[in-house]
CSV table of C-alpha atoms in Angstrom, one decimal:
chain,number,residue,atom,x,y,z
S,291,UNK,CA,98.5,72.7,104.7
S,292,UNK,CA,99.6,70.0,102.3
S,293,UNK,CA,97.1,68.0,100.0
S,294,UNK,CA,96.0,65.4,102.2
S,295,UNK,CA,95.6,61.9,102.2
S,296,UNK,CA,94.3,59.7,99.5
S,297,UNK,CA,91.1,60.7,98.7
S,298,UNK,CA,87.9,58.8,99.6
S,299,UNK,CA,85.4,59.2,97.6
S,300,UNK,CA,81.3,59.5,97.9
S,301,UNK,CA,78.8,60.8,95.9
S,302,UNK,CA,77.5,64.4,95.6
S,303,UNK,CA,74.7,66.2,93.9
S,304,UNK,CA,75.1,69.3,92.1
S,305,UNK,CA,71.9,71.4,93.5
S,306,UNK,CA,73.0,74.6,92.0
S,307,UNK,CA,74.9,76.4,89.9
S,308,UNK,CA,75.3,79.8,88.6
S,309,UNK,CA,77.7,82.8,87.7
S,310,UNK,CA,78.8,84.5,90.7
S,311,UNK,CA,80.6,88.1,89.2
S,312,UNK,CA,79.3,90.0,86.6
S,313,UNK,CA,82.5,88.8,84.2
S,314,UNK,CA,82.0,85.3,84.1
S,315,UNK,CA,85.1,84.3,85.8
S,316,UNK,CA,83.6,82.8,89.0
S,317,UNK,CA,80.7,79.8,89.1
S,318,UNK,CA,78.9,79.3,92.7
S,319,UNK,CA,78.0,75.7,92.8
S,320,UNK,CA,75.9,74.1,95.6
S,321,UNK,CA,76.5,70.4,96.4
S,322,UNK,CA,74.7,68.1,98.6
S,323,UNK,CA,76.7,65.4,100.6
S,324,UNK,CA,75.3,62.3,102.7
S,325,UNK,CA,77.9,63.3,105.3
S,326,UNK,CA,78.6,67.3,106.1
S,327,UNK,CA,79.9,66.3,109.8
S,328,UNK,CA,83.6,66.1,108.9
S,329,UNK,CA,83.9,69.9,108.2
S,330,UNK,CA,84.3,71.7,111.1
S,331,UNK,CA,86.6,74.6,110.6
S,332,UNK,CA,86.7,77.7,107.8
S,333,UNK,CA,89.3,76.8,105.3
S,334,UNK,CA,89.0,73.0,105.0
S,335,UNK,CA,88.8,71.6,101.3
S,336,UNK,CA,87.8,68.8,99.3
S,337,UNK,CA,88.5,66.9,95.8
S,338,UNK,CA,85.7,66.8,93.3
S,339,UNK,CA,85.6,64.3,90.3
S,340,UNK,CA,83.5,63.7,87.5
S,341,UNK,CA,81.6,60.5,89.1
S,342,UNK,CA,83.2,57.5,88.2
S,343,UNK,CA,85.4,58.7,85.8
S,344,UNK,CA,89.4,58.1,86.5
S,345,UNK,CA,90.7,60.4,83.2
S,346,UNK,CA,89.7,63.5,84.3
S,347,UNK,CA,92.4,64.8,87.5
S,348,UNK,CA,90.6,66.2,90.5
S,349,UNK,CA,89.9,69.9,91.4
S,350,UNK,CA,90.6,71.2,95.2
S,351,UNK,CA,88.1,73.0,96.5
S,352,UNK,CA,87.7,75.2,99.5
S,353,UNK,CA,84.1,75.0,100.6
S,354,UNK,CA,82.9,78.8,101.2
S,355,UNK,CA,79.5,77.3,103.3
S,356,UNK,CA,80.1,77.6,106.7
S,357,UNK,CA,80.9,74.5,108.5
S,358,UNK,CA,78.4,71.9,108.7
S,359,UNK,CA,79.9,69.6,111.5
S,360,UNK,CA,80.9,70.6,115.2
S,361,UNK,CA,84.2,71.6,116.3
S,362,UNK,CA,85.2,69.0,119.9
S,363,UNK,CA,85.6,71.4,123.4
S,364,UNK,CA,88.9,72.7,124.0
S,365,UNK,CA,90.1,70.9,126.6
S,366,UNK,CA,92.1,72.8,129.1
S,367,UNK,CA,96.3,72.8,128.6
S,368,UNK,CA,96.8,70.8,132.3
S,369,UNK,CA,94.0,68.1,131.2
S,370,UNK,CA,94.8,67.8,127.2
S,371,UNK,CA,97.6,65.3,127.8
S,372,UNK,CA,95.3,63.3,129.8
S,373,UNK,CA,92.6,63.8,127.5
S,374,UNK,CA,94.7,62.5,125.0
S,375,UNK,CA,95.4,59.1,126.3
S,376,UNK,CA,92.2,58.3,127.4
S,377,UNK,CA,90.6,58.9,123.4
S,378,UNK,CA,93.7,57.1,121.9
S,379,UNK,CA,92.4,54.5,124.7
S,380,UNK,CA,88.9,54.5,123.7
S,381,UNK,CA,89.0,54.6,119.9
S,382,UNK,CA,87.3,56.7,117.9
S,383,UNK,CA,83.7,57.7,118.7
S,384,UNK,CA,81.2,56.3,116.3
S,385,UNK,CA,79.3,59.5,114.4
S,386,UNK,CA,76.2,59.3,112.6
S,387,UNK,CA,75.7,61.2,109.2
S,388,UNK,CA,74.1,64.1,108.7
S,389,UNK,CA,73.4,65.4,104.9
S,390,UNK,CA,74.5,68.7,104.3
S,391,UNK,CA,74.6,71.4,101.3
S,392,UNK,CA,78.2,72.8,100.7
S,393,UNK,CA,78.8,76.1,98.7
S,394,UNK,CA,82.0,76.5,96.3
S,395,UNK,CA,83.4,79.5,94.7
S,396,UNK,CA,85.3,77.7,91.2
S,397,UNK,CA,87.6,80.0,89.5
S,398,UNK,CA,86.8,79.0,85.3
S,399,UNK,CA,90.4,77.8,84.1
S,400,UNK,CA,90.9,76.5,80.5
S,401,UNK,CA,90.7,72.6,82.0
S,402,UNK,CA,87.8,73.2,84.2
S,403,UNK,CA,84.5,73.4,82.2
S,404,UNK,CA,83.5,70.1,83.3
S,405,UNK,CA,82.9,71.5,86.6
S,406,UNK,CA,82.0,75.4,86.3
S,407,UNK,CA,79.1,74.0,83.2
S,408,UNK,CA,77.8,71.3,85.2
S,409,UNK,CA,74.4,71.3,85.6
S,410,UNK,CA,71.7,70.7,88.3
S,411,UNK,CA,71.2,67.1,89.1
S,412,UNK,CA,74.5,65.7,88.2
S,413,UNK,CA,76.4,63.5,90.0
S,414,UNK,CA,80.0,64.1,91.1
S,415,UNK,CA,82.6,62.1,93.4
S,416,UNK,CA,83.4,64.0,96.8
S,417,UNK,CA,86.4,63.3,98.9
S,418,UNK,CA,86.6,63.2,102.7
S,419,UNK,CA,87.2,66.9,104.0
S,420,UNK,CA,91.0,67.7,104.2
S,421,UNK,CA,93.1,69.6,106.0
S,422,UNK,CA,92.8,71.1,109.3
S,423,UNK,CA,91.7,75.0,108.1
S,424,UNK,CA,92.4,77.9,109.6
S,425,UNK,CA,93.7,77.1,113.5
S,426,UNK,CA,91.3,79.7,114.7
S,427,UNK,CA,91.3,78.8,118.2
S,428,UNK,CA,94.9,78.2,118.6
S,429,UNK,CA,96.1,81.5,117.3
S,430,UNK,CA,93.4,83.9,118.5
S,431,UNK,CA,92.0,82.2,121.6
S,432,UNK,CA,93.6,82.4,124.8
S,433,UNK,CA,96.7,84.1,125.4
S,434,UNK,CA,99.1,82.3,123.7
S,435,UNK,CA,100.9,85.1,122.1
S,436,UNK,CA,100.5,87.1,125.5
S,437,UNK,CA,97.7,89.4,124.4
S,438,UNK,CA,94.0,88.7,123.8
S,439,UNK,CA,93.3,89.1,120.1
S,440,UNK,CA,90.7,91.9,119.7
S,441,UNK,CA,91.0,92.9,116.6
S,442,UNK,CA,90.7,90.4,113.3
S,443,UNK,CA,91.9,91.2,109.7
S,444,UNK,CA,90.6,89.2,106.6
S,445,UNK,CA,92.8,89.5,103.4
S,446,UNK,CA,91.5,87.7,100.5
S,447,UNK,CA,92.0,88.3,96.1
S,448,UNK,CA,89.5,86.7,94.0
S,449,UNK,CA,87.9,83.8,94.3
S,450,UNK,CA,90.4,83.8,97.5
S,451,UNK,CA,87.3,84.8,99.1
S,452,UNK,CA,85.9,81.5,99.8
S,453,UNK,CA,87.6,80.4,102.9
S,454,UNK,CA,87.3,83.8,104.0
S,455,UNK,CA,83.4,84.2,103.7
S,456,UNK,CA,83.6,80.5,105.5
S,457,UNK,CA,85.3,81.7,108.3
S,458,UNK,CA,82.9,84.9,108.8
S,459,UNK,CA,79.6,82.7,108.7
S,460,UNK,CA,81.1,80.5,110.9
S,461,UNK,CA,80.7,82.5,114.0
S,462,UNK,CA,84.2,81.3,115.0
S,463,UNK,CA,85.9,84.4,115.2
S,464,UNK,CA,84.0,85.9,117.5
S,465,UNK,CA,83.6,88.8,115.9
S,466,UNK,CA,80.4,91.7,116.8
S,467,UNK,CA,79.2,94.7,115.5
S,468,UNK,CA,81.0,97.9,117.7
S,469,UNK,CA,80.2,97.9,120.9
S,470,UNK,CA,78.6,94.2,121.3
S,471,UNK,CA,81.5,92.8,122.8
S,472,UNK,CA,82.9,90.8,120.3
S,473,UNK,CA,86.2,91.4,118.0
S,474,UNK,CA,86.3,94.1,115.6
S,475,UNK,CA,87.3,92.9,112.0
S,476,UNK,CA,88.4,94.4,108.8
S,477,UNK,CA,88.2,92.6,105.6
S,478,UNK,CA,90.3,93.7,102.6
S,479,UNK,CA,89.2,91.8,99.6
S,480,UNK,CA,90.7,92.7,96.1
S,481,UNK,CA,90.0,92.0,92.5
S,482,UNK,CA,91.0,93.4,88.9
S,483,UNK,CA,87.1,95.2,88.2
S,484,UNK,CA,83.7,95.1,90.1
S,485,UNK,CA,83.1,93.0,87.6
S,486,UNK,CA,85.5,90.4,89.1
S,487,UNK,CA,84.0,90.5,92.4
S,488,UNK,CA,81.7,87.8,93.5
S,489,UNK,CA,79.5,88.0,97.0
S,490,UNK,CA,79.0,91.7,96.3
S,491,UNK,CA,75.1,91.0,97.5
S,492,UNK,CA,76.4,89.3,101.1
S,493,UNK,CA,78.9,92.1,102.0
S,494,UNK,CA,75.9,94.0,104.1
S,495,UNK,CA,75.5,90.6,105.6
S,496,UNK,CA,78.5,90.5,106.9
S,497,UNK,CA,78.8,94.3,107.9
S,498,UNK,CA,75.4,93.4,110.2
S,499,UNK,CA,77.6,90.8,111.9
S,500,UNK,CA,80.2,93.2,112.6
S,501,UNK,CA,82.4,93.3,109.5
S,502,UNK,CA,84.0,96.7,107.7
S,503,UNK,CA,84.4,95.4,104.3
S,504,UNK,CA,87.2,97.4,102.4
S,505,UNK,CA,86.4,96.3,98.5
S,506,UNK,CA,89.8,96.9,96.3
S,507,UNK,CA,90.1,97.1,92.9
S,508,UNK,CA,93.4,97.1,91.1
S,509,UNK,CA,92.7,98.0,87.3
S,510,UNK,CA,89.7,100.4,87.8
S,511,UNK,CA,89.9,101.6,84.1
S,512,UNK,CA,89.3,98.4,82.8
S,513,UNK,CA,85.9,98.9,81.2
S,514,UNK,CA,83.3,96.7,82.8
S,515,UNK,CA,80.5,94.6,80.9
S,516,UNK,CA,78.0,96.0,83.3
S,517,UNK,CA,78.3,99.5,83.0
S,518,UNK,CA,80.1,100.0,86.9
S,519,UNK,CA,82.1,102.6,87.5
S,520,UNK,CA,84.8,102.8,90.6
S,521,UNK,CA,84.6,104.9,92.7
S,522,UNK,CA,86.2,103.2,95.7
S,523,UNK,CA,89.6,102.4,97.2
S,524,UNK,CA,92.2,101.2,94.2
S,525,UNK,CA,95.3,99.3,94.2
S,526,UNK,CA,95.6,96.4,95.8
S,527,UNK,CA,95.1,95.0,99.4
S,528,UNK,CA,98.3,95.6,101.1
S,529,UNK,CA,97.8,99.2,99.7
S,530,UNK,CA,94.8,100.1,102.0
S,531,UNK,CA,96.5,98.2,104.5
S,532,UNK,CA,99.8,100.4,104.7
S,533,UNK,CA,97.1,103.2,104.2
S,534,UNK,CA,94.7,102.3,107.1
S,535,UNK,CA,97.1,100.7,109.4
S,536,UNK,CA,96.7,98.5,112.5
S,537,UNK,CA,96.8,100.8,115.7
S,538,UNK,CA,97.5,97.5,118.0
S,539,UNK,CA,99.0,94.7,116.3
S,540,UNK,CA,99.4,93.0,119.4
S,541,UNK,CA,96.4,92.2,119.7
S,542,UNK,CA,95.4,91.6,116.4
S,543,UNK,CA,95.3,88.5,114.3
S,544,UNK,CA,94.9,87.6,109.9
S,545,UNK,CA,93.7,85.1,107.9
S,546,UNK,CA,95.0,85.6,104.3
S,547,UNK,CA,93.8,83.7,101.2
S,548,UNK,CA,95.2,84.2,97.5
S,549,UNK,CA,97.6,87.4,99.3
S,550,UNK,CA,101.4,86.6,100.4
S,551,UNK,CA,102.0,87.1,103.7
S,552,UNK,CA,105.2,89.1,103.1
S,553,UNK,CA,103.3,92.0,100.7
S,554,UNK,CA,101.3,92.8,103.9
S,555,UNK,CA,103.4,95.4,105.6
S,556,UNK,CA,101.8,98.5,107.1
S,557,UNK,CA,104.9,100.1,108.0
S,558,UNK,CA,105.3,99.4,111.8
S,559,UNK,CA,108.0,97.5,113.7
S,560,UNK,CA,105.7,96.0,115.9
S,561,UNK,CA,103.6,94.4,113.3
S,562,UNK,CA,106.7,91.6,112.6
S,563,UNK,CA,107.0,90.9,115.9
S,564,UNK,CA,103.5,90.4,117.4
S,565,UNK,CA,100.9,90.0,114.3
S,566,UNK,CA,103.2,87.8,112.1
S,567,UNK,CA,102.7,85.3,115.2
S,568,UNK,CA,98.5,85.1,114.3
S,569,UNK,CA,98.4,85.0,110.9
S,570,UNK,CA,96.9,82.2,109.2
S,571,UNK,CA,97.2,81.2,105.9
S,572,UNK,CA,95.2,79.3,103.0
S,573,UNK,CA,97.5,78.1,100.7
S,574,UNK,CA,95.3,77.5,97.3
């Protein structure tokens, strides 16, 4: 995914914000747009701005909301080409706006306290959604890489989490609880302390709609503001991988946010040659 076009900007509406980990280091901020019917897949971003002003550079952000728009049909393979023509033909269809509320997970930096301390009410400069997101369909869908993927794995660090908890709301991967009929999925999320970990309150959510969450934590001695103590899984992501393993990678698929794709390795041949094919990448 590269940056994107030139921006166009709209206005937005900070509805909310407030600290999302115990530490500090994450905000959660709610926007509202006039126009939520460009985002369509997990892992699409935008540009915010301080409205109207041209001094302060813009901040990417993934939005973490699932998507408020509607993904087109696929069209099948021996009618896309024909498809194709006849839209190019047509023009684009005229869409009418729909207001929508998109959630962000911000990351405080040392140059971005005009964002993670704004307050309800404020205005802000939007950009179009970018990028294409995570190519769900194409990798997972189908039998492209000769093997139905039934299994999904989420990798995420930090505030990586946003496109991640994006694509599980979004009810694109398919994904059930065991024995609904839907994918299995595994998500391995990792951060320095519970402290560090935002969404903590929506990971029995997203067990209910079929996800094993596998919280990491790298530097469990740390001692936490809050009092927690660790008494999970430590290390890091790729840790609990190796140790878990994927007993089919053919059939399995990744999305990875904030992890490199080469530090995933659980030690099989076949992982290479069949799961490198399906994973999908947001590069922040």
């Amino acid at each position: 995914m590269g940056w994107g076009p030139d921006p166009i900007w709209s206005a937005g509406a900070v509805e909310s914000n407030i600290q999302a980990c115990p530490s500090g280091l994450c905000v959660s901020l709610k926007l509202n747009v006039d126009d939520g019917t460009e985002f369509m897949y997990p892992g699409q971003y935008v540009q915010v701005k301080p409205s109207g002003d041209t001094d302060v550079n813009p901040v990417f952000l993934a939005i973490a909301s699932a998507p408020t728009g509607t993904p087109p049909k696929p069209t099948p393979p021996g009618k896309k080409k024909a498809k194709e023509e006849a839209d190019a033909a047509a023009g684009p269809e005229p869409s009418t706006p729909e207001p929508a509320t998109w959630e962000f997970l911000i990351k405080k930096t040392d140059n971005n306290d005009w964002i993670t301390n704004i307050k309800p009410g404020q205005t802000v400069d939007v950009s179009q959604v970018m990028g294409g997101g995570f190519p769900i369909q194409d990798n997972l869908d189908g039998f492209k890489y000769d093997f139905p993927t039934q299994n999904v794995l989420l990798f995420a660090t930090g505030s990586g989490i946003a496109p991640i908890r994006s694509a599980i709301e979004s009810k694109q991967l398919n994904i059930s609880p065991a024995g609904s009929g839907g994918r299995s999925c595994t998500l391995y999320y990792g951060v320095k302390t519970p402290d560090d970990m935002p969404y903590v309150s929506k990971f029995a959510q997203w067990e209910e709609l079929g996800v094993q969450v596998v919280p990491v934590i790298s530097q469990p001695d740390l001692p936490c503001e809050s009092g927690a103590v660790w008494k999970g899984r430590t290390g890091y992501v790729q840790n609990a991988l190796e140790e878990d393993g994927v007993p089919i990678p053919r059939n399995s698929g990744a999305l990875l946010c904030g992890v490199k794709v080469h530090a995933i390795k659980p030690g099989r041949d076949m992982w290479r040659s069949y799961l490198y094919k399906r994973i999908m990448v947001f590069n922040t």
